[in-house]
Short mmCIF file of C-alpha atoms in Angstrom, two decimals:
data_model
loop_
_atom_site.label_atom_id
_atom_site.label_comp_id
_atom_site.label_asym_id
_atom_site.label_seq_id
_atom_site.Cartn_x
_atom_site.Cartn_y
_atom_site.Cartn_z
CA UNK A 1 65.31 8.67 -192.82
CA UNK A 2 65.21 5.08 -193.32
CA UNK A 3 64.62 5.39 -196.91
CA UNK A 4 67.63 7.60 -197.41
CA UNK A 5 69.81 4.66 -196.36
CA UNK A 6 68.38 2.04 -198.41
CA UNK A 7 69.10 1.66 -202.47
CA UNK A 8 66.26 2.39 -204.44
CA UNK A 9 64.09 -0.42 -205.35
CA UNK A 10 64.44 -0.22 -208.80
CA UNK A 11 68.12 -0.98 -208.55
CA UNK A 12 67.34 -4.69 -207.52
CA UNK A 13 64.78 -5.10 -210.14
CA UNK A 14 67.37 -3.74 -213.10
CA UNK A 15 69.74 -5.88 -211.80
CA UNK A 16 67.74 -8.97 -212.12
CA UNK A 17 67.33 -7.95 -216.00
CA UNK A 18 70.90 -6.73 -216.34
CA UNK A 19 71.95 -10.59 -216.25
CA UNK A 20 68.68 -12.62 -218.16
CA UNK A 21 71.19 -15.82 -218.55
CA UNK A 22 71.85 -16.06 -215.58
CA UNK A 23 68.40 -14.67 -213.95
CA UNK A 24 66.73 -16.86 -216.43
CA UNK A 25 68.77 -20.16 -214.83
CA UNK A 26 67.97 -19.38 -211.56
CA UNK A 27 64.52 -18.25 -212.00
CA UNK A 28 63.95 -22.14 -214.03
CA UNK A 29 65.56 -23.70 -211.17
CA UNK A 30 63.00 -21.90 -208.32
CA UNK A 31 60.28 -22.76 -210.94
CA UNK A 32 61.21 -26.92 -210.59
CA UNK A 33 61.75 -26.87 -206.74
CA UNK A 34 58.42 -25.08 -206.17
CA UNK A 35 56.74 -27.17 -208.80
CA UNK A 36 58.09 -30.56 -207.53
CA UNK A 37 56.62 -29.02 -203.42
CA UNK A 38 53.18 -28.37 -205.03
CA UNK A 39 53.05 -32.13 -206.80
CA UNK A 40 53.77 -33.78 -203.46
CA UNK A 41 51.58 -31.43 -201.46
CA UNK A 42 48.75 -32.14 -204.24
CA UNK A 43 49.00 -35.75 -203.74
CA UNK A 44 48.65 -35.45 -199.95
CA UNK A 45 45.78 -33.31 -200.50
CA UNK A 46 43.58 -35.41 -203.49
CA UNK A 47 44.66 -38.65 -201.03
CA UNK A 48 43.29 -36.64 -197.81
CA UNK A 49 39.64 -35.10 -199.89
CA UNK A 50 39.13 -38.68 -201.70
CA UNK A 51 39.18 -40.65 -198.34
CA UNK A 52 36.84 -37.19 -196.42
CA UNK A 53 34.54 -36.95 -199.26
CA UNK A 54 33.36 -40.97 -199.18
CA UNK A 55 31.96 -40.92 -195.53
CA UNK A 56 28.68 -39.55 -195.00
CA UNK A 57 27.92 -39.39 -191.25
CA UNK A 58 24.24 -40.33 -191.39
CA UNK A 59 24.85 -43.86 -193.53
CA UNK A 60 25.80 -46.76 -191.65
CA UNK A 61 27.63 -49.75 -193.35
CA UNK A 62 26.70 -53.39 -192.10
CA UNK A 63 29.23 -56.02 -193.07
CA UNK A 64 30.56 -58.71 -191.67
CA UNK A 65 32.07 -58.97 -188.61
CA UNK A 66 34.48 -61.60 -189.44
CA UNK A 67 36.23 -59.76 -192.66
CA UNK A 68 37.66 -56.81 -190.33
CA UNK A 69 37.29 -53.53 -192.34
CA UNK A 70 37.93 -55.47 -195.52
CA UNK A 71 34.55 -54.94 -197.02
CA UNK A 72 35.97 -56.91 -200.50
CA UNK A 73 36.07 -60.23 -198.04
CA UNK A 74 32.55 -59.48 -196.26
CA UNK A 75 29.91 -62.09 -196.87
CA UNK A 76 26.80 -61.05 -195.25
CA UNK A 77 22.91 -62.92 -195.86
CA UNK A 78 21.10 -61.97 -198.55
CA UNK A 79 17.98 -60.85 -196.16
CA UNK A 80 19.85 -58.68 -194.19
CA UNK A 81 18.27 -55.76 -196.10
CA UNK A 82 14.99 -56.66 -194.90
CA UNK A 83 15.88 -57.24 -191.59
CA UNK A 84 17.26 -54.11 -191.05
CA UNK A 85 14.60 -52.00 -192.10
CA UNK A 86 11.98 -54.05 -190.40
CA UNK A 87 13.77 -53.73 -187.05
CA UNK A 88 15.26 -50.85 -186.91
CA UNK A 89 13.81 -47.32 -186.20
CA UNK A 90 15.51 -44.23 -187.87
CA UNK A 91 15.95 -45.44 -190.99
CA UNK A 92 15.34 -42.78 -194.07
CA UNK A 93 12.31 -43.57 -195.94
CA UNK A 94 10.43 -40.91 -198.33
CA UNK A 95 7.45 -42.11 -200.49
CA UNK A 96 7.27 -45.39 -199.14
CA UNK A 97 10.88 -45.84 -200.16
CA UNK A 98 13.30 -47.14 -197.71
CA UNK A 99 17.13 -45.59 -198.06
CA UNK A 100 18.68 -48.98 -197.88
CA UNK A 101 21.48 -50.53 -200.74
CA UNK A 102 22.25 -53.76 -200.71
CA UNK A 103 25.97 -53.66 -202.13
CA UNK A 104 28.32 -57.00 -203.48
CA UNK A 105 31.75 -55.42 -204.09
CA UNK A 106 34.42 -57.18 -205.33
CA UNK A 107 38.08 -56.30 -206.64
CA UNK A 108 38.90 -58.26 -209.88
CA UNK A 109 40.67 -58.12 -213.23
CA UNK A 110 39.00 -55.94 -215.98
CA UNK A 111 39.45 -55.74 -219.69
CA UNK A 112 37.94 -52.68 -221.41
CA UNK A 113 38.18 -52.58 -225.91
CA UNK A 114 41.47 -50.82 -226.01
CA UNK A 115 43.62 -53.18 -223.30
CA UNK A 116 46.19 -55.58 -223.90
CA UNK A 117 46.01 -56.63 -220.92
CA UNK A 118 43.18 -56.63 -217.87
CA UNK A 119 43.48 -54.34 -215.24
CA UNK A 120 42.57 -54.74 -211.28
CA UNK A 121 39.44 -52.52 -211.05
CA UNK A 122 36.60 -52.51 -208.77
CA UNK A 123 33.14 -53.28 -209.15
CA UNK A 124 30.03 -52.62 -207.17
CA UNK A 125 26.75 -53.92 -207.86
CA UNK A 126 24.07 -51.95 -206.93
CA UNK A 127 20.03 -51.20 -207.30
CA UNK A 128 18.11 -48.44 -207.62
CA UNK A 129 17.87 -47.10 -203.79
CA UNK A 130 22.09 -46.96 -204.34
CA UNK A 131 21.71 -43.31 -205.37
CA UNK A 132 19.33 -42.97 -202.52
CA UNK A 133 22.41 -43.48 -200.08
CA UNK A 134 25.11 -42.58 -202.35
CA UNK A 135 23.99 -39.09 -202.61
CA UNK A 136 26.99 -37.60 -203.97
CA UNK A 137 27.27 -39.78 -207.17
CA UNK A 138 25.62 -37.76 -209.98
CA UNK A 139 24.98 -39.43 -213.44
CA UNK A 140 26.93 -37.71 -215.98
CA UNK A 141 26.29 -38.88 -219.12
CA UNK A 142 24.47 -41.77 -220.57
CA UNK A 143 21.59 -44.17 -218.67
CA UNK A 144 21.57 -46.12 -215.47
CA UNK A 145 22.64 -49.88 -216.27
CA UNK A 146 19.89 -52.50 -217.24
CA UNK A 147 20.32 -55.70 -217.55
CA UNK A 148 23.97 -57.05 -218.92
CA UNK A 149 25.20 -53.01 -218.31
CA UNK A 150 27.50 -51.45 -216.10
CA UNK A 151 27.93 -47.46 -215.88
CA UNK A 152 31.83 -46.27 -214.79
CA UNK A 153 33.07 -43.53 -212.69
CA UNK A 154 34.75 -40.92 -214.15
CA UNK A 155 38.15 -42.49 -212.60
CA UNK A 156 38.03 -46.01 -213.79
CA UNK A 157 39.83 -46.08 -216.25
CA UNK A 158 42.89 -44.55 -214.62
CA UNK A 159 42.09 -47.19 -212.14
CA UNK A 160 42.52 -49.83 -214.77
CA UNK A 161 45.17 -48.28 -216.59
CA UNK A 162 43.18 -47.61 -219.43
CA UNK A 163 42.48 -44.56 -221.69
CA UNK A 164 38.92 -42.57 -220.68
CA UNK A 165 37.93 -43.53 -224.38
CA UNK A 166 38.52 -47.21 -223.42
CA UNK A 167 35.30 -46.69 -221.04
CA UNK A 168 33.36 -44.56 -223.23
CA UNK A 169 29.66 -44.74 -223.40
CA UNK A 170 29.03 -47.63 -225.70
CA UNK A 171 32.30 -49.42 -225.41
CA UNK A 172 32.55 -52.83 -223.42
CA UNK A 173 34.14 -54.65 -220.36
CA UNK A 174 34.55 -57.73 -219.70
CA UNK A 175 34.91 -59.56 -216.61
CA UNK A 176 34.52 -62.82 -214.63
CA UNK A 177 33.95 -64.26 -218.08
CA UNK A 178 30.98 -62.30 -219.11
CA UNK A 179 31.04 -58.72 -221.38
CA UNK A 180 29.19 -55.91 -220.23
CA UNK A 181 28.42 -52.84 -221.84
CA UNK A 182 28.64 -49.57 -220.72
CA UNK A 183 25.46 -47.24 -220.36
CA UNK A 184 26.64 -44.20 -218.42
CA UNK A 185 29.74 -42.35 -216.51
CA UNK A 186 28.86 -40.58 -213.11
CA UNK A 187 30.61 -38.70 -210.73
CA UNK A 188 30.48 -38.72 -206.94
CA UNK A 189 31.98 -35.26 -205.67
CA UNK A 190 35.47 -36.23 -205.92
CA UNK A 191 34.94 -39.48 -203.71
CA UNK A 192 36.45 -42.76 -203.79
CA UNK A 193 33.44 -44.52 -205.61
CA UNK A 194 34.75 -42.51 -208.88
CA UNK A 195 36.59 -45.09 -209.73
CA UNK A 196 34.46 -48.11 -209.47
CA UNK A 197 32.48 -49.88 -212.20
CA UNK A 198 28.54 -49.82 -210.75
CA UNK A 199 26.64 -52.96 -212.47
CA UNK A 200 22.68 -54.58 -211.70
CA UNK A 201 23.61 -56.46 -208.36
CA UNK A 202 20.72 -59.00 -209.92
CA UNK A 203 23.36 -59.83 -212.87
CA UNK A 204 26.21 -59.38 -210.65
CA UNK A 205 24.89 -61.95 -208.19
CA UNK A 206 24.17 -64.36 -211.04
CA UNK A 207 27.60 -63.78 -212.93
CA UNK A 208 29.36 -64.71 -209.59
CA UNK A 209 27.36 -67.60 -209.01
CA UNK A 210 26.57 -65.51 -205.44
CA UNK A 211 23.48 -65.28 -203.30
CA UNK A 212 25.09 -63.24 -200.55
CA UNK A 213 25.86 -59.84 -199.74
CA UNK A 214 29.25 -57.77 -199.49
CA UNK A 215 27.44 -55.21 -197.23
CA UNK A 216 24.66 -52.40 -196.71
CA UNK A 217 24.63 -49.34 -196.62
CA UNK A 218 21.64 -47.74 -194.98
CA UNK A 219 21.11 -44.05 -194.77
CA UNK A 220 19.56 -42.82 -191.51
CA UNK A 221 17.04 -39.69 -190.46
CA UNK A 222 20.64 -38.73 -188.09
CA UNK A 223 23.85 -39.63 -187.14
CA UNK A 224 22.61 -41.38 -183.93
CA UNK A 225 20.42 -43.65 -185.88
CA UNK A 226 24.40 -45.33 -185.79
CA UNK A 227 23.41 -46.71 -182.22
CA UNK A 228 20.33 -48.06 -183.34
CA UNK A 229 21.93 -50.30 -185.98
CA UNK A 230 24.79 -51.28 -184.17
CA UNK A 231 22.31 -52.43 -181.08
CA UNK A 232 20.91 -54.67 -183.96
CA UNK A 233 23.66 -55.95 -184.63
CA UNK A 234 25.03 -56.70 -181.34
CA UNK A 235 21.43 -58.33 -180.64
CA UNK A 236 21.35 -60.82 -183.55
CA UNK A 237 24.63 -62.55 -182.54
CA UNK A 238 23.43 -65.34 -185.63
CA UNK A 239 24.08 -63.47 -188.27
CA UNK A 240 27.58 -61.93 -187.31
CA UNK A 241 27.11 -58.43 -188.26
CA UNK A 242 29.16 -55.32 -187.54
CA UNK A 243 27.93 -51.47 -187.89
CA UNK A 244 29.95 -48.60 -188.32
CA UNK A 245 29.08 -45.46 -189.82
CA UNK A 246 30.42 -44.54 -193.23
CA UNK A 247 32.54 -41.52 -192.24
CA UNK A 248 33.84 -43.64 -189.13
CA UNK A 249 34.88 -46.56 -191.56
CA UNK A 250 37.06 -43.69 -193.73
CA UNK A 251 38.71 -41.68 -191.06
CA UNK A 252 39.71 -45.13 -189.91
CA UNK A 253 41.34 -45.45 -193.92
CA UNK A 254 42.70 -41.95 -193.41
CA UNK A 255 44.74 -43.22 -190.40
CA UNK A 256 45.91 -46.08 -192.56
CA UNK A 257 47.06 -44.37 -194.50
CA UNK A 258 48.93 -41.73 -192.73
CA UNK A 259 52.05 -43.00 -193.15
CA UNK A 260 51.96 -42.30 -196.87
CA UNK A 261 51.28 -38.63 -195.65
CA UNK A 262 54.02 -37.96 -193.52
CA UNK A 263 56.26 -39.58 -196.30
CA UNK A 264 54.89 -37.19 -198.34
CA UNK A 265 55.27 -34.32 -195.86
CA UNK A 266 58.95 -35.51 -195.93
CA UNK A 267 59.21 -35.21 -199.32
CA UNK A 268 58.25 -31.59 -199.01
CA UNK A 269 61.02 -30.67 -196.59
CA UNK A 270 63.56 -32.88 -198.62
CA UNK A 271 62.68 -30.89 -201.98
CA UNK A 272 62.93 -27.41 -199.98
CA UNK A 273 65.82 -28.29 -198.41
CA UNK A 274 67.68 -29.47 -201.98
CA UNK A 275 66.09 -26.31 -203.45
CA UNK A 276 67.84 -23.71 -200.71
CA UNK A 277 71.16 -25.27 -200.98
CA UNK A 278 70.44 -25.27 -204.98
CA UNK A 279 69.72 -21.16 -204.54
CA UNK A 280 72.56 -21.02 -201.57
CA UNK A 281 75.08 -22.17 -204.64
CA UNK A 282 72.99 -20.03 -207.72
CA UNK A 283 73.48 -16.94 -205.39
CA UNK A 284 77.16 -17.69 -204.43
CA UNK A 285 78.05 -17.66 -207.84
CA UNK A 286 75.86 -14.23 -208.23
CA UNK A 287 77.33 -12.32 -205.83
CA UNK A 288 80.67 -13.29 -206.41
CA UNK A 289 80.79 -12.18 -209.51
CA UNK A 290 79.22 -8.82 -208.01
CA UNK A 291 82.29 -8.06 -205.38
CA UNK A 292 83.34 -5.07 -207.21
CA UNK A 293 80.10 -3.61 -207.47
CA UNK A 294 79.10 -4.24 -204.01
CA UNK A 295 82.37 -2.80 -202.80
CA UNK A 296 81.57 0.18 -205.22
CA UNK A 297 78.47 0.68 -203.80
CA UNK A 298 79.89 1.04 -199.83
CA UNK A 299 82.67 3.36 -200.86
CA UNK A 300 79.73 5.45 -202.29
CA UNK A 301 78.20 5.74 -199.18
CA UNK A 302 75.58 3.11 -198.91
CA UNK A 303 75.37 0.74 -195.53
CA UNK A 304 76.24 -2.77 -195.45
CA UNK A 305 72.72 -3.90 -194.76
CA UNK A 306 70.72 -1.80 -197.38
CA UNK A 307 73.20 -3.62 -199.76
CA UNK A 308 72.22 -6.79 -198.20
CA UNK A 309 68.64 -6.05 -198.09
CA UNK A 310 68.82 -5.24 -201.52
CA UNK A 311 70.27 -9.02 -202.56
CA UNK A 312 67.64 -10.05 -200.62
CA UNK A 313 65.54 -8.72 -202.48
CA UNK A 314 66.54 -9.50 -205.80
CA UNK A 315 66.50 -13.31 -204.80
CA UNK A 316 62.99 -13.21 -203.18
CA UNK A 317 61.55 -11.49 -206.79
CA UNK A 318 63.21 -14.23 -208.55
CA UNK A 319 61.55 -17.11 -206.01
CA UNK A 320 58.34 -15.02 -206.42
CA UNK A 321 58.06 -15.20 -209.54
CA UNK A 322 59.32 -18.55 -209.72
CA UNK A 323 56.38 -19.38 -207.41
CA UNK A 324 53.58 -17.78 -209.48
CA UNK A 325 54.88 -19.86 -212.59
CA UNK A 326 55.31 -23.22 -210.83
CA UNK A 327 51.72 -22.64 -209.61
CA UNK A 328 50.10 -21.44 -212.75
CA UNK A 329 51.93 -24.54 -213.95
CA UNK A 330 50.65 -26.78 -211.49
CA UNK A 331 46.94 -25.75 -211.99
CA UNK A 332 47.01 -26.13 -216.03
CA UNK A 333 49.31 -29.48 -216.07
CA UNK A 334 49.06 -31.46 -212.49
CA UNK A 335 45.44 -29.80 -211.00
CA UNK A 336 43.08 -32.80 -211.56
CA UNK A 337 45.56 -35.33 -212.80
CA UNK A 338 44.03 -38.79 -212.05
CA UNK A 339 46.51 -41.10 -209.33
CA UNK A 340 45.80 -45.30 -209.10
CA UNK A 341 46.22 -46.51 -205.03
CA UNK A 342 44.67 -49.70 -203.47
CA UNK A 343 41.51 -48.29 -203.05
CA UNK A 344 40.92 -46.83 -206.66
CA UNK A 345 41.92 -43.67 -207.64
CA UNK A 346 42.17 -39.81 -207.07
CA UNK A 347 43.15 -36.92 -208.49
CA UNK A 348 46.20 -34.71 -207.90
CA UNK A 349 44.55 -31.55 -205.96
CA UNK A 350 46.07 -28.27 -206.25
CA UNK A 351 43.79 -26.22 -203.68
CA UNK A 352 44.62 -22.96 -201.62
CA UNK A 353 46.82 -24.74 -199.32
CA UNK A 354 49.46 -26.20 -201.78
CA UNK A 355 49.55 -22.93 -203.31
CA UNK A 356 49.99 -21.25 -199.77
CA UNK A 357 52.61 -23.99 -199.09
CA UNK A 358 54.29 -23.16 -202.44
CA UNK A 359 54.57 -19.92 -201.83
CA UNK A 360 56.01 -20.07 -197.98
CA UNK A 361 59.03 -22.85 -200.05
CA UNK A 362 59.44 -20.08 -202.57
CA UNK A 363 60.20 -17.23 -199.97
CA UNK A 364 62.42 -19.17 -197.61
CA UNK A 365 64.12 -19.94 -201.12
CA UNK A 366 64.56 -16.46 -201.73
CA UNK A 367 65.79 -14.92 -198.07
CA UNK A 368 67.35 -18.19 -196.60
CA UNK A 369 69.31 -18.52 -200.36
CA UNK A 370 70.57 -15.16 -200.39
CA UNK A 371 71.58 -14.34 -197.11
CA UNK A 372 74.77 -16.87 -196.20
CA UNK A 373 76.50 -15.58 -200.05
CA UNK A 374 75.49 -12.01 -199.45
CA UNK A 375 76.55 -11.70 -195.48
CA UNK A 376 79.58 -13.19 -196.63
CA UNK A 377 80.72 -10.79 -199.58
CA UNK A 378 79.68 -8.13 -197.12
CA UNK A 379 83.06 -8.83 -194.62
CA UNK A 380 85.45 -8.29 -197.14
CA UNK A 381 87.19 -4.68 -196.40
CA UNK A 382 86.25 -2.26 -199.47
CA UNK A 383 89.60 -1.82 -200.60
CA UNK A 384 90.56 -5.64 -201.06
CA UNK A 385 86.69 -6.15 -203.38
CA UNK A 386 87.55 -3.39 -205.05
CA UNK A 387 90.35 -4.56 -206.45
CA UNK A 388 89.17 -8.21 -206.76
CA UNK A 389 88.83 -9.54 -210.89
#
């Protein structure tokens, strides 16, 4: 019964084809909106996975207590490694190797072959337990660094503002007045260590003219092994130590940062609010120049609201497909696309919730767009549209 009131649904789909200029505009204009939502919502995303994916609950990080949570000013002993694994209990070992990295990290300016001009990067020196901790960063190509080498993340050059061939395997960096070469590229599971330049802490140590310590990083058997180095810390009041577990120290960047994610979320609701009134006036225009037709249709018996459902329709396929090309878009050109921020740099993230986000903009687009133009050139009496020009 229903369906005997309602227009056939192949009347809204030959309509969209019956006008390609026009359909065409509108459908390019639904593409940008949707596009511009998924960019935004991909930032807040790659921000929100780069800051989860660096904390691992079961390492602690011992810095200084003075520097705050600003491990780059942190200036710990030098023993401090060996202190820590000779008084604390719970600490990882397997075959006679102890799961503790002594770490100097250090922001500073960076030229790689192709610059102009050096870049602010970040370095970490490291030694071989690193990995041991670090369990996420994987070596991708190349060696681990010897002496007077550094390996590079797979994000430090966007970090620098560099090209990726600029920190090639091979090439050379330079800074704090010595040149480095590079042995290898790793990743670390999308974390924020990707964009970091990893060098001998030995050579580090003696490039810097530096005996002490930026931190360490000690991976334990279980997240409450936490207690046990904090107690240490708390206990040896000399050295001025502070413990806080690695996922602890990042949720507590995530909150720092979530200004710059409500902006974002902003930005979202700006964009979809531009983009309905930017369909509310592409649809005015459509159905305007439809008055006769729409009349046409009513004197032939059809009901005011399968006419209505019908625009509806029309302008929901056109922000549908709109949708699907704005995200096939966003997968090919913005999925993966490397961002700099203070703490290095991540990459754009176009995941099942920007596309889910995408496609909620892209149907409010369609109904909330055609509904005012539509309920509106459904008042005017039959015989006065009819006659319209």
């Amino acid at each position: 019964m229903l369906g005997q009131k309602l227009l056939p649904w192949d009347y809204g789909v030959r309509n969209l084809f019956r006008r390609p200029s026009r359909s065409a505009l509108t459908l390019g204009g639904l593409t940008i909106v949707v596009l511009l939502v998924l960019v935004v919502v991909g930032f807040i995303r790659g921000l929100e996975k780069s800051l989860a994916a660096t904390g691992n609950p079961n390492v602690v990080l011992v810095y200084a207590l003075s520097s705050g949570a600003d491990i780059e000013n942190s200036s710990i002993p030098g023993r401090t490694p060996s202190l820590l694994s000779a008084s604390v209990d719970g600490v990882r070992r397997q075959h006679g190797v102890e799961y503790v990295s002594p770490e100097l990290y250090l922001a500073t300016r960076i030229t790689a072959s192709g610059m102009s001009e050096p870049g602010m990067g970040l370095v970490r020196g490291v030694t071989t337990t690193t990995p041991l901790v670090r369990d996420k960063v994987q070596l991708t190509e190349g060696t681990w660094p010897q002496s007077g080498e550094v390996m590079v993340g797979r994000l430090a050059h966007s970090k620098l503002g560099a090209k990726e061939d600029d920190l090639a395997v091979g090439q050379q960096v330079s800074f704090d007045g010595q040149t480095w070469t590079i042995s290898g590229s790793f990743t670390a599971a999308g974390s924020a260590f990707e964009s970091e330049i990893w060098a001998p802490l030995a050579d580090l140590q003696t490039a810097l003219k530096r005996q002490d310590l930026s931190m360490v990083a000690v991976a334990m058997d279980s997240p409450d092994g936490v207690a046990d180095v904090d107690l240490f810390c708390r206990e040896r009041i000399d050295l001025e130590l502070k413990a806080v577990s690695e996922s602890g120290y990042y949720a507590s960047l995530q909150k720092h940062y979530k200004p710059v994610r409500m902006l974002g979320w902003v930005v979202v609701a700006l964009v979809a609010g531009s983009g309905i009134f930017a369909g509310l006036n592409t649809m005015y225009g459509a159905v305007v120049g439809r008055v006769r037709e729409l009349a046409t249709l009513q004197a032939l018996g059809f009901r005011r609201r399968a006419i209505l459902l019908t625009l509806v329709q029309e302008a929901t396929l056109l922000a549908c497909a709109g949708a699907i090309v704005a995200c096939v878009a966003g997968l090919l050109l913005v999925d993966g696309t490397a961002v700099r921020f203070t703490m290095g740099a991540f990459m754009l993230s176009v995941d099942s919730v920007g596309i889910a986000v995408a496609c909620g903009v892209a149907a409010l687009l369609g109904v909330v767009g055609a509904l005012p133009p539509a309920v509106k050139a459904m008042r005017l009496p039959v015989v006065e549209a009819i006659k319209s020009i």
